[in-house]
Short mmCIF file of C-alpha atoms in Angstrom, two decimals:
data_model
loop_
_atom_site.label_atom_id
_atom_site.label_comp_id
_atom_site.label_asym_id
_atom_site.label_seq_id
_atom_site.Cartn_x
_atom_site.Cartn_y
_atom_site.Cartn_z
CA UNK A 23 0.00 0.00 0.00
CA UNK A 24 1.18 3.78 -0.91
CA UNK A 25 0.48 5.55 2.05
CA UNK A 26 1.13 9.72 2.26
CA UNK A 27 1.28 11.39 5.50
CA UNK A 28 1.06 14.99 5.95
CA UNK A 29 1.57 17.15 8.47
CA UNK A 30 4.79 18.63 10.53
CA UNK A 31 6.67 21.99 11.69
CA UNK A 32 6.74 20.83 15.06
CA UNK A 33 7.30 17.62 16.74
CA UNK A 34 3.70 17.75 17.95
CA UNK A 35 2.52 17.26 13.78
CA UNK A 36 5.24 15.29 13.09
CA UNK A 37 6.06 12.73 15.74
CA UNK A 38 2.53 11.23 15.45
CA UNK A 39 2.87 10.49 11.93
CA UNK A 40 6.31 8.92 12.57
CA UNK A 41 4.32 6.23 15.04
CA UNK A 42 1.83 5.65 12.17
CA UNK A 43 4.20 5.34 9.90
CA UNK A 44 6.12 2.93 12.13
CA UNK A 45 3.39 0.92 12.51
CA UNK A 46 2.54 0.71 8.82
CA UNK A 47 5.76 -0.97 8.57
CA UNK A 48 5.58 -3.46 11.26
CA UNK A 49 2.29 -4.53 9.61
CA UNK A 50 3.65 -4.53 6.36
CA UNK A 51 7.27 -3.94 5.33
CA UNK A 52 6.31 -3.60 2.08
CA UNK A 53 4.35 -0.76 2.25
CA UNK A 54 5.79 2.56 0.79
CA UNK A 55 5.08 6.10 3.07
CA UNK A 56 6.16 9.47 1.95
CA UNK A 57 5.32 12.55 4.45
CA UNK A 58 4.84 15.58 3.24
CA UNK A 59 5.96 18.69 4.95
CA UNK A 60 7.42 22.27 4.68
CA UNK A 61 10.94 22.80 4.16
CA UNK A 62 11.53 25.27 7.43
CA UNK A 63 10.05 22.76 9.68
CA UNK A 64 11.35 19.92 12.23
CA UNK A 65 10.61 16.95 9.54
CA UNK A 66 13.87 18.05 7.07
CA UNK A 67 16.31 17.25 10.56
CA UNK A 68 14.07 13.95 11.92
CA UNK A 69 12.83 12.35 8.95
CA UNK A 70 16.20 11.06 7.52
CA UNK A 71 17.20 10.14 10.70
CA UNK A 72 14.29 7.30 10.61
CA UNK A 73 14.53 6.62 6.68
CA UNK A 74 11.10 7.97 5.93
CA UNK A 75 10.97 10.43 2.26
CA UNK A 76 9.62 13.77 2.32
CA UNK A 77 8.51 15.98 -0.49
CA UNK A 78 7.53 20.18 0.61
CA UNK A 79 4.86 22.09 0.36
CA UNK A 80 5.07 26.02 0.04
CA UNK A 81 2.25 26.03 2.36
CA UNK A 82 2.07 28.80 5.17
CA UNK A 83 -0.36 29.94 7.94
CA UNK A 84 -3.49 31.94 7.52
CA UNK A 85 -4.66 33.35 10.52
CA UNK A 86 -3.52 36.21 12.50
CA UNK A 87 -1.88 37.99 9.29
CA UNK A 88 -2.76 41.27 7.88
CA UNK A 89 -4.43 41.65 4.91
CA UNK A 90 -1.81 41.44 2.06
CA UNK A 91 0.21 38.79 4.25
CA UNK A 92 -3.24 37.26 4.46
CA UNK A 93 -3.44 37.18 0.66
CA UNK A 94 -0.06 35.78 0.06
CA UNK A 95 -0.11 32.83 2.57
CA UNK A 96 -3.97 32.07 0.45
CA UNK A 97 -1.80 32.05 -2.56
CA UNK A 98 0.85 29.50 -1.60
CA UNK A 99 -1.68 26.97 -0.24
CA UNK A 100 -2.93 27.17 -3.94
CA UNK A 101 0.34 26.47 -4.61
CA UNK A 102 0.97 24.09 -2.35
CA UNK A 103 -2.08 22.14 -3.71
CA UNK A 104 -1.40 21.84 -7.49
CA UNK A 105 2.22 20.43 -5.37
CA UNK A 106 0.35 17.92 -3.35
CA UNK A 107 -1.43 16.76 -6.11
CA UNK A 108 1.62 16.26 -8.08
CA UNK A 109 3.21 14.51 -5.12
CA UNK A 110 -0.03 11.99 -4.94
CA UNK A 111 0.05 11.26 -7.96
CA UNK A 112 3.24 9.98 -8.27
CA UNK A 113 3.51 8.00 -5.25
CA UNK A 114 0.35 6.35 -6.70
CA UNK A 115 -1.44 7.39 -3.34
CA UNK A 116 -3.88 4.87 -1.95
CA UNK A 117 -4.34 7.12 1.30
CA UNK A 118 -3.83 10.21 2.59
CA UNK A 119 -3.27 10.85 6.43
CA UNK A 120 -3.09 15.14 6.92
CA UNK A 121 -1.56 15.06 10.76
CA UNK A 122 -2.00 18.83 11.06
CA UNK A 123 0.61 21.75 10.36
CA UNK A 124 0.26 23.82 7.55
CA UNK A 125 1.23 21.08 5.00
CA UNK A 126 -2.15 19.09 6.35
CA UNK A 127 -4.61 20.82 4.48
CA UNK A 128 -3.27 21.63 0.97
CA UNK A 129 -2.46 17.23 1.19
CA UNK A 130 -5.86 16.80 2.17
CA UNK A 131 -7.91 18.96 -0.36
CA UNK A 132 -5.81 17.25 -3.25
CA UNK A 133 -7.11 13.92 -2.17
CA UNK A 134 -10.57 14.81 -1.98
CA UNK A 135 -10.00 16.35 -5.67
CA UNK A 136 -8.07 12.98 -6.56
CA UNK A 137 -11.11 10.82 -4.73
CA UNK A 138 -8.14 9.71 -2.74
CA UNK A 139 -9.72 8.06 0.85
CA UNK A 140 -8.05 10.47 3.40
CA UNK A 141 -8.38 10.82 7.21
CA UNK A 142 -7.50 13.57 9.13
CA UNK A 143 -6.17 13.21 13.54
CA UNK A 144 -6.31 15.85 15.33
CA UNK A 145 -4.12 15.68 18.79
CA UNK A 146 -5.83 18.53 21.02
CA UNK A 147 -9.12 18.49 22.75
CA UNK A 148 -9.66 21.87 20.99
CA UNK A 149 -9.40 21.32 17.03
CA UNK A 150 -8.50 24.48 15.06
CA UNK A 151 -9.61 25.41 12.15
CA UNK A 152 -8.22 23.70 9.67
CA UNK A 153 -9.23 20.03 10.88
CA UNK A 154 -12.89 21.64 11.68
CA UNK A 155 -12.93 22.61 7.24
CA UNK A 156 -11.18 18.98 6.62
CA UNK A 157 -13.66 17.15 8.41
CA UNK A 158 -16.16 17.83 5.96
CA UNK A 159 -14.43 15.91 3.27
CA UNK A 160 -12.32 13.08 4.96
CA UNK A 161 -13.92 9.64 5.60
CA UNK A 162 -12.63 9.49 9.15
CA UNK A 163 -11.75 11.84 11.96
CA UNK A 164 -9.27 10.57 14.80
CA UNK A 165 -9.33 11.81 17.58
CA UNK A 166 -6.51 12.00 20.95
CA UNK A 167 -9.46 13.25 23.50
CA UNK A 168 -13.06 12.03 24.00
CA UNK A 169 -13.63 15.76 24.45
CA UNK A 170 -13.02 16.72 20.99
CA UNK A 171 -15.36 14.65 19.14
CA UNK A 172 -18.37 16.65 19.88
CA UNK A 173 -16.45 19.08 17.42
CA UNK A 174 -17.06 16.93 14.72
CA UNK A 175 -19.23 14.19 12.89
CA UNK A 176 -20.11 11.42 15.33
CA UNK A 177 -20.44 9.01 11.53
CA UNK A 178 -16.84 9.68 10.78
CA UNK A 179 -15.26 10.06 14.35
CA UNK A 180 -13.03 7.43 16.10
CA UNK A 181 -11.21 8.39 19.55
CA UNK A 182 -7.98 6.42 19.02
CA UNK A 183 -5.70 8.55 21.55
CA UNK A 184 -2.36 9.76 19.97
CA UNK A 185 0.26 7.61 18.33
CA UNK A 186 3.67 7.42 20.65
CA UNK A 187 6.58 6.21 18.38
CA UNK A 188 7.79 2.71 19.16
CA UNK A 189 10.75 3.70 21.20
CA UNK A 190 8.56 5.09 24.34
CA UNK A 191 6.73 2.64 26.33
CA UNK A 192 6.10 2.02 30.41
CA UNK A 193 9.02 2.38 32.17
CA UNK A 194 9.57 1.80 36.25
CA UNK A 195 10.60 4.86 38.14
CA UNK A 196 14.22 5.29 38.19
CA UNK A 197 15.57 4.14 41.60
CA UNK A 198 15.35 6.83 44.36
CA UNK A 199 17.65 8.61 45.40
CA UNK A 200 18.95 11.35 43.19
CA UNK A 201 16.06 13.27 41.79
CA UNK A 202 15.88 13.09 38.69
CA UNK A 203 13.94 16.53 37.01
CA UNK A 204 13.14 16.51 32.90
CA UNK A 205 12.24 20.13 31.25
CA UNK A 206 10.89 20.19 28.40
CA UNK A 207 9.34 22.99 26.04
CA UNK A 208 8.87 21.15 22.84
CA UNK A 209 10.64 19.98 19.96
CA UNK A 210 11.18 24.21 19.67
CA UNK A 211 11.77 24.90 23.17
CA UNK A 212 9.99 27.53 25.71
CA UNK A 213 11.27 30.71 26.46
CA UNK A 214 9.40 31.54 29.04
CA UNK A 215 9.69 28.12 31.08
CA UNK A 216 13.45 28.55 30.16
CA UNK A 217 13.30 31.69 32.20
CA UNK A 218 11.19 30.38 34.68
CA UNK A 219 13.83 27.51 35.54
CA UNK A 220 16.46 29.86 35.42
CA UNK A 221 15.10 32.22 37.89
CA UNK A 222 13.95 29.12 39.92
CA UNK A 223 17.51 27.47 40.66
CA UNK A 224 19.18 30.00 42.48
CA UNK A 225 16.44 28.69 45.17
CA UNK A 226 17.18 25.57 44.70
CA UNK A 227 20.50 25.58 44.90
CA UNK A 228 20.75 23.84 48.45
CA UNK A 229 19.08 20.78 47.18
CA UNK A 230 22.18 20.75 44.59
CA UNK A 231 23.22 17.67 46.14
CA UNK A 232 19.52 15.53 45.68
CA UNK A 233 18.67 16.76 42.28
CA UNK A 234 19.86 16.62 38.62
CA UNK A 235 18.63 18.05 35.37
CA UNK A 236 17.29 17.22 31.76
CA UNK A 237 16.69 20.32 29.75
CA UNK A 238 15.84 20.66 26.52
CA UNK A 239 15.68 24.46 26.04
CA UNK A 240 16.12 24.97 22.50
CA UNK A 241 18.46 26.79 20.08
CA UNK A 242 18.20 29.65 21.78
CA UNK A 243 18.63 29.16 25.72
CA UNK A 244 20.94 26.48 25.60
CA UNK A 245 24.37 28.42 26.45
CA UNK A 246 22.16 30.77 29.24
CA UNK A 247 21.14 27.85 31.18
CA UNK A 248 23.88 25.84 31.17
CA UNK A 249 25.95 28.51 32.77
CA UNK A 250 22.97 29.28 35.24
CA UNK A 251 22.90 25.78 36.51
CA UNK A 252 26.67 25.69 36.70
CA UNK A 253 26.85 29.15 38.58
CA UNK A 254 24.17 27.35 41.32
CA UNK A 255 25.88 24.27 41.57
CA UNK A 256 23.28 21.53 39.96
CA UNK A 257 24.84 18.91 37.83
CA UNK A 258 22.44 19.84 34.79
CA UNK A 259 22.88 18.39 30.94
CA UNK A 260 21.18 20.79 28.64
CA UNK A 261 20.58 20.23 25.15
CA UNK A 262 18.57 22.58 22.01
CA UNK A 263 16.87 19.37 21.00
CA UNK A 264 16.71 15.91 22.26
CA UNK A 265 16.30 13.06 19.09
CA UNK A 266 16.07 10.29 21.78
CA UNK A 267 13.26 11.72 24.12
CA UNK A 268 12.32 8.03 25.27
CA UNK A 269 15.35 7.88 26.98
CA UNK A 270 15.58 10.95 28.91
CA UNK A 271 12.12 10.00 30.16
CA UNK A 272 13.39 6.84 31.72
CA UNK A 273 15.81 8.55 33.97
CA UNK A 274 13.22 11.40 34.77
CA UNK A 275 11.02 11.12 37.81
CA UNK A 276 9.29 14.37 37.19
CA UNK A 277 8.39 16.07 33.90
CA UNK A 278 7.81 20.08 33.59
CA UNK A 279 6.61 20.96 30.37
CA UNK A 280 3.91 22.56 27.84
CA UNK A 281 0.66 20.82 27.31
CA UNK A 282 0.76 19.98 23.92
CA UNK A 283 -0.74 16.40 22.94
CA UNK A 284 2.00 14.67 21.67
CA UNK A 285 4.11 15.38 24.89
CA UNK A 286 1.08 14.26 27.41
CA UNK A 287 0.46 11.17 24.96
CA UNK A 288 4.24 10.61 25.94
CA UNK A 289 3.48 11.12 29.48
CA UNK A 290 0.91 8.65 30.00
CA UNK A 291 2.57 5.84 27.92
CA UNK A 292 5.32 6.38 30.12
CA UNK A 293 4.27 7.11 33.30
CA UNK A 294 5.67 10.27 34.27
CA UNK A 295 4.32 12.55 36.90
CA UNK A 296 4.35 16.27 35.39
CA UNK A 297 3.81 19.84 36.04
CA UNK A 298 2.37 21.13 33.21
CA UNK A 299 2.99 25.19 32.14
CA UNK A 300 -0.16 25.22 28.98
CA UNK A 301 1.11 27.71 26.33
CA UNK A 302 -1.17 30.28 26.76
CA UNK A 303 -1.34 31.61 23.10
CA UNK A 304 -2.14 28.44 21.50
CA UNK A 305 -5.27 28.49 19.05
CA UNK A 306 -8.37 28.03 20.98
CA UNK A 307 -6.24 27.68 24.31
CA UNK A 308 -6.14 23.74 23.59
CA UNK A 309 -2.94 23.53 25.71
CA UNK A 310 -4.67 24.46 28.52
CA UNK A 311 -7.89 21.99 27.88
CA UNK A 312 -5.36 19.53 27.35
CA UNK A 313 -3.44 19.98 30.56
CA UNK A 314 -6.92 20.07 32.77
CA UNK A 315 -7.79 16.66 31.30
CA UNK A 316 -4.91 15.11 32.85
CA UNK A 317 -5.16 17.25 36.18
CA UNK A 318 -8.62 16.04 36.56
CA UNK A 319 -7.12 12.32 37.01
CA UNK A 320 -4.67 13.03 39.04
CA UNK A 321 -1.80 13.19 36.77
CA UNK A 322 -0.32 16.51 36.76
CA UNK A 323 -0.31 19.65 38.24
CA UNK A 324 -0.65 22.75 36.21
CA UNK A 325 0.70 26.12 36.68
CA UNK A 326 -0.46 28.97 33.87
CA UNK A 327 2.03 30.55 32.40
CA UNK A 328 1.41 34.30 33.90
CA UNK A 329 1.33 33.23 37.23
CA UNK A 330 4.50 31.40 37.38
CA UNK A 331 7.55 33.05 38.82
CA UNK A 332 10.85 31.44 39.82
CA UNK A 333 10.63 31.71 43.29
CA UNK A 334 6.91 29.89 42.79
CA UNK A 335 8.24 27.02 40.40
CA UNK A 336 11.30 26.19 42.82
CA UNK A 337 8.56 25.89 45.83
CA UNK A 338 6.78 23.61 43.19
CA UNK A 339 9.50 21.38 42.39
CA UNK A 340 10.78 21.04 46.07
CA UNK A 341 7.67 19.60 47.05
CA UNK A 342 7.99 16.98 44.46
CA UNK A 343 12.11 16.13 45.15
CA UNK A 344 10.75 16.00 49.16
CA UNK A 345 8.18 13.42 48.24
CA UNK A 346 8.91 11.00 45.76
CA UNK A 347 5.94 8.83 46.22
CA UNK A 348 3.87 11.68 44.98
CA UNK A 349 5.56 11.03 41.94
CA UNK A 350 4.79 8.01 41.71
CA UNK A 351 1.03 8.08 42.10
CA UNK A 352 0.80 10.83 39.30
CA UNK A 353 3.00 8.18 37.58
CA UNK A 354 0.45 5.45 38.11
CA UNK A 355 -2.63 7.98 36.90
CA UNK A 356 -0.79 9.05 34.07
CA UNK A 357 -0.73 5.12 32.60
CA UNK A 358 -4.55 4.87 32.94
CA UNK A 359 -4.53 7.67 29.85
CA UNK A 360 -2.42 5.95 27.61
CA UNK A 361 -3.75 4.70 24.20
CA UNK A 362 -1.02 1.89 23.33
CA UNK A 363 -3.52 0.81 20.55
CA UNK A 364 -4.03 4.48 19.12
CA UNK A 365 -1.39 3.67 16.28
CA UNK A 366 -2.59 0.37 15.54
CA UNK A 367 -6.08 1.55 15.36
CA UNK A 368 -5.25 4.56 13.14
CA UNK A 369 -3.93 1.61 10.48
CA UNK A 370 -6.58 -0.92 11.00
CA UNK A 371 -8.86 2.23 10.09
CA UNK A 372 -6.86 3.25 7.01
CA UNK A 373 -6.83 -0.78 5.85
CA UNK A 374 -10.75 -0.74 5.96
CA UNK A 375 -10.57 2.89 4.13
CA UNK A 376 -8.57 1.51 1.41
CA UNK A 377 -10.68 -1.48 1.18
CA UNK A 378 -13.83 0.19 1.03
CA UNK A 379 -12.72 2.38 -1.56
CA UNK A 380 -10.95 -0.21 -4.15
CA UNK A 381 -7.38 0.07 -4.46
CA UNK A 382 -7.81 -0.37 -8.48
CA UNK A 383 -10.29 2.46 -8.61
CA UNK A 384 -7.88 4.75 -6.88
CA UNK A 385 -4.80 4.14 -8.76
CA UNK A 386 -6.81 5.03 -12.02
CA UNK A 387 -7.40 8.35 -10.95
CA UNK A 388 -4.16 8.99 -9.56
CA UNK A 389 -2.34 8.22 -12.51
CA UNK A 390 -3.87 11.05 -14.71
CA UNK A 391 -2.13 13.47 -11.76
CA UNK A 392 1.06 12.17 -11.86
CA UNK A 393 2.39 14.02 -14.73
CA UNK A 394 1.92 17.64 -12.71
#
């Protein structure tokens, strides 16, 4: 099977489609998957580094532009959809998965124009835009939260949860004794929760000798908070970006991070206690919905963004390194959200999709494209 995968710009698009893709594989090694993405985003670093093929899209964002920047970013998703249908066409497409990002919906529209069978997933319990226009033409809707499905058409809507590459699965806490803290901001970093730590270790600086630190931080913040936790004495590694995530999560018995649903879908399948920090500008303030889902079972804690200081996150974090069995629990909650399956069921969908539709049928239609 030919199966197309869109999405990316941040690891929250991209790492999903990287688990379905995975998955694909283990079901079938022949099948062949090519993502398609934007050329500034996280996919042109990750994707060779897994051996997965990716065309881009001259796609860009809509919202929040002025007018004329408005009209331009309209003009490259036209763009960006004679591309995609150039791009089906010659893989011979027999599905079309659009994982979100601005390369989703230009791959998406082109299938529907192809009569491609596509699918859209959207991670947050608040979709955006986008997915809310897509659903109208896809044949199924996943879904991460049960929350989000009243956004679209029960017919069409499966809650799958969100697919966690193969590399992350339950893990034991690490042995107690050195605490072991993980802060992360996404596969871009967080500026602000960069901050935050920094202002937070000088008060933390006499537990120097219980506690040590996993930071990614980012391009930008790297070099300022290495020297920070150096000049207060923690034994700290900081990195801009982390390609083996999994592995830092082992060794962490707490998690401080955004909200965003690849990163909580990591959480749970893990195990990891967390205190959350939701970014508060993200569309429809989904971070936020995301991060109350998991409070309500006990799972995190969550601190908003403009009400977090230094001197507030190191009381936070001391209460955690004086009580590791808190850490635990949360651990324990966080595993009753997990969605091993979600992968697995995103495939077994896409088979039936495929079958439904007729592979021969398909490939007829796609061939008249693949000339563009």
């Amino acid at each position: 099977m030919n199966v197309v995968i869109a999405g990316g710009g941040t690891g929250g698009h991209l790492f999903p489609g990287i688990a379905i893709a995975q998955e694909f594989m283990r079901h079938d090694p022949q099948t062949h998957i090519l993502f398609l993405g934007s050329s500034q985003g996280i996919e042109t670093r990750v994707l060779p580094t897994v051996g997965f093929p990716l065309k881009t899209l001259c796609s860009r964002g809509v919202r929040g532009k002025k007018v004329i920047q408005q009209g331009v970013a309209l003009a490259a998703v036209l763009v960006a959809c004679c591309q995609a249908l150039g791009h089906l066409g010659a893989a011979r497409a027999d599905i079309v998965l659009g994982l979100g990002g601005y390369s989703s919906f230009p791959a998406v529209v082109a299938a529907w124009v192809m009569g491609i069978p596509a699918a859209i997933h959207e991670q947050n319990s608040v979709p955006g835009l986008a997915n809310r226009i897509l659903a109208r033409i896809v044949q199924n809707v996943f879904v991460s939260f049960e929350e989000s499905s009243v956004f679209f058409p029960r017919s069409k809507t499966i809650v799958t949860g969100l697919p966690v590459r193969q590399a992350f699965s339950p893990q034991p806490l690490p042995p107690r004794g050195r605490f072991c803290l993980l802060v992360c901001g996404g596969s871009q970093g967080a500026h602000a929760l960069n901050c935050a730590m920094a202002a937070a270790l000088p008060h933390l600086s006499d537990c120097a000798d219980r506690l040590w630190v996993l930071h990614q931080a980012g391009r930008d913040d790297a070099e300022m908070l290495r020297q920070q936790y150096a000049a207060c004495g923690i034994t700290a590694e900081v990195k801009p970006f982390v390609d083996d995530m999994a592995s830092w999560y082992r060794q962490a018995h707490l998690v401080v991070s955004r909200a965003g649903a690849s990163t909580l879908a990591e959480l749970a399948l893990c195990g990891r206690a967390s205190l959350l920090v939701p970014y508060p500008f993200a569309a429809g303030n989904h971070q936020e919905r995301n991060a109350q889902v998991f409070a309500e079972r006990g799972a995190s804690q969550v601190v908003l963004q403009q009400h977090l200081t230094g001197e507030q996150l190191a009381k936070l974090l001391r209460k955690f390194i004086d009580d590791p069995e808190r850490c635990a629990t949360m651990g324990r909650n966080a595993l009753t959200l997990a969605k091993p399956q979600a992968a697995a069921d995103i495939v077994a969908a896409c088979y039936r999709m495929v079958k439904k539709a007729g592979l021969e049928d398909r490939r007829q239609k796609s061939e008249k494209y693949s000339v563009l």
